[in-house]
Coordinates of C-alpha atoms in Angstrom, one line a residue:
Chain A
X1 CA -24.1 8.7 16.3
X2 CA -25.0 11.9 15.4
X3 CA -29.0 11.9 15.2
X4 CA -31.5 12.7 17.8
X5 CA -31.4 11.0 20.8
X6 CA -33.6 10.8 24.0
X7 CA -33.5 9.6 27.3
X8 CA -34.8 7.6 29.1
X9 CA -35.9 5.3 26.8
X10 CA -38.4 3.8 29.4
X11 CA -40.4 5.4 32.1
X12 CA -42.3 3.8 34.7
X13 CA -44.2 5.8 36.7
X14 CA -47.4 5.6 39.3
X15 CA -50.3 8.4 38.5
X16 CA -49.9 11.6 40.8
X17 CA -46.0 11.8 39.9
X18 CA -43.7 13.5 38.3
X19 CA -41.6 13.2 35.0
X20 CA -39.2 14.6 32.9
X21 CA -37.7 13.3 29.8
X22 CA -34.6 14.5 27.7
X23 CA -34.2 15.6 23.8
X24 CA -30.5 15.9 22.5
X25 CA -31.5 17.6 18.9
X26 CA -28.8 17.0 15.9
X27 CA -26.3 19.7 16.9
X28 CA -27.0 22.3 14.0
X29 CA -30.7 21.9 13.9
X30 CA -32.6 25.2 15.4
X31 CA -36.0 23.4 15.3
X32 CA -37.0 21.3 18.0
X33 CA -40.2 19.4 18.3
X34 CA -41.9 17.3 20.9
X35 CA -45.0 15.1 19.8
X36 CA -47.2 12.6 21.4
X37 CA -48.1 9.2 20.1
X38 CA -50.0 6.4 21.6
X39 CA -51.0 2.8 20.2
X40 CA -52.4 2.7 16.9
X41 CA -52.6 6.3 16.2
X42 CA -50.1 8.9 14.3
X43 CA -48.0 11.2 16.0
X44 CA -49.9 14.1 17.7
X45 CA -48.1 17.8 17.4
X46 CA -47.3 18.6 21.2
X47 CA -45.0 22.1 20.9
X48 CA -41.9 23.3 19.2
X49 CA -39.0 25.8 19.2
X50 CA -36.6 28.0 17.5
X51 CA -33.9 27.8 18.9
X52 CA -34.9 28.8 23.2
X53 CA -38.1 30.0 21.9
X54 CA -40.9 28.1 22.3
X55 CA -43.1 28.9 19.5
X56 CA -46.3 27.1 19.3
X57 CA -48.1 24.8 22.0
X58 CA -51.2 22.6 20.9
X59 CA -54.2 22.6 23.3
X60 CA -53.0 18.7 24.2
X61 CA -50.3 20.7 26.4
X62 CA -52.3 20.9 29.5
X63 CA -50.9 23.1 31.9
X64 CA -49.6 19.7 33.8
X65 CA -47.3 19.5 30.6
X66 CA -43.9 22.0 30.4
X67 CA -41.2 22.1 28.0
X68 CA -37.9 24.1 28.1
X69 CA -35.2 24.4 25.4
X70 CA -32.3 26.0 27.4
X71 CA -29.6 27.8 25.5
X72 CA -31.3 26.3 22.4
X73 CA -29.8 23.1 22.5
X74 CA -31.4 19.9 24.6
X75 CA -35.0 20.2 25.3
X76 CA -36.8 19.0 28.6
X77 CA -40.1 17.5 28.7
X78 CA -41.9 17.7 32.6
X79 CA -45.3 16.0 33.3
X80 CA -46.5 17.0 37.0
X81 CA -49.1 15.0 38.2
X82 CA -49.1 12.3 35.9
X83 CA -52.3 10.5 34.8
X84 CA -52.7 7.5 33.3
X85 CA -54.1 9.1 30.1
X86 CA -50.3 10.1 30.0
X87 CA -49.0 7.2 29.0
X88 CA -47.6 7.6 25.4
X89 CA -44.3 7.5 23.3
X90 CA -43.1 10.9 23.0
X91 CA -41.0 11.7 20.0
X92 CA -38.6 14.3 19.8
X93 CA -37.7 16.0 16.1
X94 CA -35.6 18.3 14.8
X95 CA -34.9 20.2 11.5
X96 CA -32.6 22.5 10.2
X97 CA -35.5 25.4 11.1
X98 CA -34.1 28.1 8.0
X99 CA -37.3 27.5 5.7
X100 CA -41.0 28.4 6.2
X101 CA -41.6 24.9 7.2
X102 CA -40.5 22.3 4.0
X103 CA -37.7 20.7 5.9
X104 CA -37.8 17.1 6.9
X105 CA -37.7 16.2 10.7
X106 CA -35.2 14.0 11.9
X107 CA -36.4 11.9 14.7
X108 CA -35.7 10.5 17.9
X109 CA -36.2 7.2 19.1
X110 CA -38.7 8.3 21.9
X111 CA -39.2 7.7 25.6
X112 CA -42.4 5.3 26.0
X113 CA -44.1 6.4 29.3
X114 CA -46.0 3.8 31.4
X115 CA -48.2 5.6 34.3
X116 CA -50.0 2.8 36.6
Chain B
X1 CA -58.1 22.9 10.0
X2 CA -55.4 20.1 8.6
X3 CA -55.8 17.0 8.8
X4 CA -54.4 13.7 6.6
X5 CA -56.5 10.7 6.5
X6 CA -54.9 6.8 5.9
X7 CA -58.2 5.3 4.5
X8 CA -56.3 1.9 4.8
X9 CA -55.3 0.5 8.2
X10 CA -53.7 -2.5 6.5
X11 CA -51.9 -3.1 3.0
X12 CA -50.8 -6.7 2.4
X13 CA -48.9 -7.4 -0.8
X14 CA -46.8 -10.2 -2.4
X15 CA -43.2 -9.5 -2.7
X16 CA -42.1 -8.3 -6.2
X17 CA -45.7 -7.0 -6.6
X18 CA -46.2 -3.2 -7.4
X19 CA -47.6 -1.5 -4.0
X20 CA -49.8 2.2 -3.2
X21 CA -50.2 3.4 0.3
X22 CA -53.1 5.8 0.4
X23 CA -52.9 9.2 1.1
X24 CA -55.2 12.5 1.5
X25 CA -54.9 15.9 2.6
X26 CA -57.1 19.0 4.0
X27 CA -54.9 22.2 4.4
X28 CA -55.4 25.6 3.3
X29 CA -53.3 27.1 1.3
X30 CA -50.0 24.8 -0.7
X31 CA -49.6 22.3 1.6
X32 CA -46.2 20.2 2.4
X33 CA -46.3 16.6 1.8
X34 CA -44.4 14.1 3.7
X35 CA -43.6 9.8 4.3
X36 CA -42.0 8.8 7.4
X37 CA -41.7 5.0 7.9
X38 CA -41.9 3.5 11.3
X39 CA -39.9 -0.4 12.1
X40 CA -40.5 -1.9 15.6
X41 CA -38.7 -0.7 17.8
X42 CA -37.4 2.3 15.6
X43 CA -38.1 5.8 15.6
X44 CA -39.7 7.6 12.3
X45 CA -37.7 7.3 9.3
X46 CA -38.4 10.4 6.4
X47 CA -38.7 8.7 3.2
X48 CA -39.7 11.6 0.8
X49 CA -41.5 14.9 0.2
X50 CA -43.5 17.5 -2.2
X51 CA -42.8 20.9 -1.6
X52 CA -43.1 22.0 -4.8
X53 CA -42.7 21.5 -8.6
X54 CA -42.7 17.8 -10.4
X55 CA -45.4 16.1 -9.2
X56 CA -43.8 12.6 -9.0
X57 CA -41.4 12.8 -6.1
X58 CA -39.0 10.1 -5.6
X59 CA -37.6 9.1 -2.0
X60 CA -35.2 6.5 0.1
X61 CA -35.5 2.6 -0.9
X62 CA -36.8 3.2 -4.1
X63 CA -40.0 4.8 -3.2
X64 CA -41.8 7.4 -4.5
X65 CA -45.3 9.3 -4.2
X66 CA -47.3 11.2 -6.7
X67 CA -48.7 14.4 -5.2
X68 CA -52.2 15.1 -7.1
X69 CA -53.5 18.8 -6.1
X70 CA -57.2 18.1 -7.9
X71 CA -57.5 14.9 -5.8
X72 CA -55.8 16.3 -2.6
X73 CA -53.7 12.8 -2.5
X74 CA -50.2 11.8 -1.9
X75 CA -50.5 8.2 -2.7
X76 CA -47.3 6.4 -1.8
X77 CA -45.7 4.0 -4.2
X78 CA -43.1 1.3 -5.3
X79 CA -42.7 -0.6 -8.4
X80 CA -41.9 -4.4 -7.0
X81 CA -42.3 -4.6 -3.2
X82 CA -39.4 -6.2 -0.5
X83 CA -40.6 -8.3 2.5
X84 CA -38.0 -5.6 4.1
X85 CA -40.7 -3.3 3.1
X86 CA -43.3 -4.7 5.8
X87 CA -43.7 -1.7 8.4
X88 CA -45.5 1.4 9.2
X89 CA -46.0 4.1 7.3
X90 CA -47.4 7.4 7.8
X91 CA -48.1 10.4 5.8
X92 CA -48.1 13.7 7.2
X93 CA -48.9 17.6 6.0
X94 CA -47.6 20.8 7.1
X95 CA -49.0 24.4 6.2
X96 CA -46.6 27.5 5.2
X97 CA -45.5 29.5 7.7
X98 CA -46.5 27.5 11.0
X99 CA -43.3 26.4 11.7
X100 CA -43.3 22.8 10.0
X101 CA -45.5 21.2 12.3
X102 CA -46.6 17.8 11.4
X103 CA -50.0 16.3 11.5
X104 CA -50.3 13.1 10.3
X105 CA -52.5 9.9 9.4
X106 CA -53.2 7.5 11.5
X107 CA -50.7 5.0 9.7
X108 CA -50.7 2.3 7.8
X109 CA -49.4 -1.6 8.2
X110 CA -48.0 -2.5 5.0
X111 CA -47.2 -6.4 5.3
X112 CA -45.5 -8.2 2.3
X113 CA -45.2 -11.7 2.3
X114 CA -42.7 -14.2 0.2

């Protein structure tokens, strides 16, 4: 399979720990986004990159939040202190990332985070 | 600021009926137009977009979406409706030049029964 994948697809976690969750991009794709969704809502724009660089982080990215895009491939998503206000899916996306911005995102199944 | 807005939470249609998901859009400047469809238990599926150009776009499983600039819409549409069709859908704008970011609607449940 050749899309985006994630891992783990499940987290359980209790409030006050730590998390990190994994973004395997489709291997040509230099854009790289991370988004937040909870029930009943649309996605929410969390941060992206070119390639290592992260771009662009939306003020939802408290400073508990961290993201890393080593090398420019897989992406990392670490939540310290986790608070039950955490608990989400979060979608990974990628694109192509030549254009200005008219490229269609390819998405990831996303890792649905419990925090009890 | 952008924003999209899904005034529908709900759609129900019967199959073989025409069906319109609602759609509107605040961005400045030309905005990029998207549909992403969402099945339990699956992640986001791009359907179609408007970048520019014809303003009757046509997408994956026959559906298509009619980008109106006057109105700010980007209704969402399909000629005669599948019960395969029941799922999420969610429409979603980005701005030039900010790195295709996505803000979307809040979704809506589009249920079509026999």
């Amino acid at each position: 399979d050749t899309g985006v994948s994630q891992d783990p697809r499940h987290k359980i976690t209790k409030r006050g720990q730590n998390v990190t969750f994994r973004c395997d991009p489709i291997s040509e794709h230099n854009r790289l986004y991370w988004y937040r969704q909870t029930l009943g809502q649309g996605p929410e724009f969390l941060t992206y990159f070119q390639n290592e660089a992260q771009l662009e982080k939306s003020r939802l990215l408290s400073d508990r939040f961290s993201a890393e895009r080593p090398k420019g491939s897989f992406s990392t998503l670490e939540i310290q202190r986790t608070e039950q206000g955490d608990s989400a899916m979060y979608l990974c996306a990628s694109s192509l990332g030549v254009t200005s911005g008219s490229e269609e995102q390819f998405f990831g199944p996303g890792t649905r985070l419990t925090v009890l | 600021a952008q924003s999209v807005a899904q005034p529908e939470d709900q759609v129900n249609v019967a199959e073989g009926n025409p069906l319109t998901v609602k759609c509107t859009y605040s961005v400045s400047g030309n905005p990029y137009l998207f549909w992403y469809v969402q099945y339990p238990n699956r992640g986001l599926q791009f359907l179609l977009k408007y970048i520019t150009g014809d303003n009757l776009v046509k997408g994956s499983y026959g559906f298509e979406a009619e980008f109106n600039k006057s109105q700010t819409s980007f209704h969402l549409k399909k000629p005669s409706a599948l019960v395969s069709d029941s799922a999420l859908y969610f429409c979603a704008v980005s701005a030039p030049n900010q790195g295709g970011k996505l803000i979307f609607g809040q979704g809506t449940e589009l249920s079509v029964k026999p």
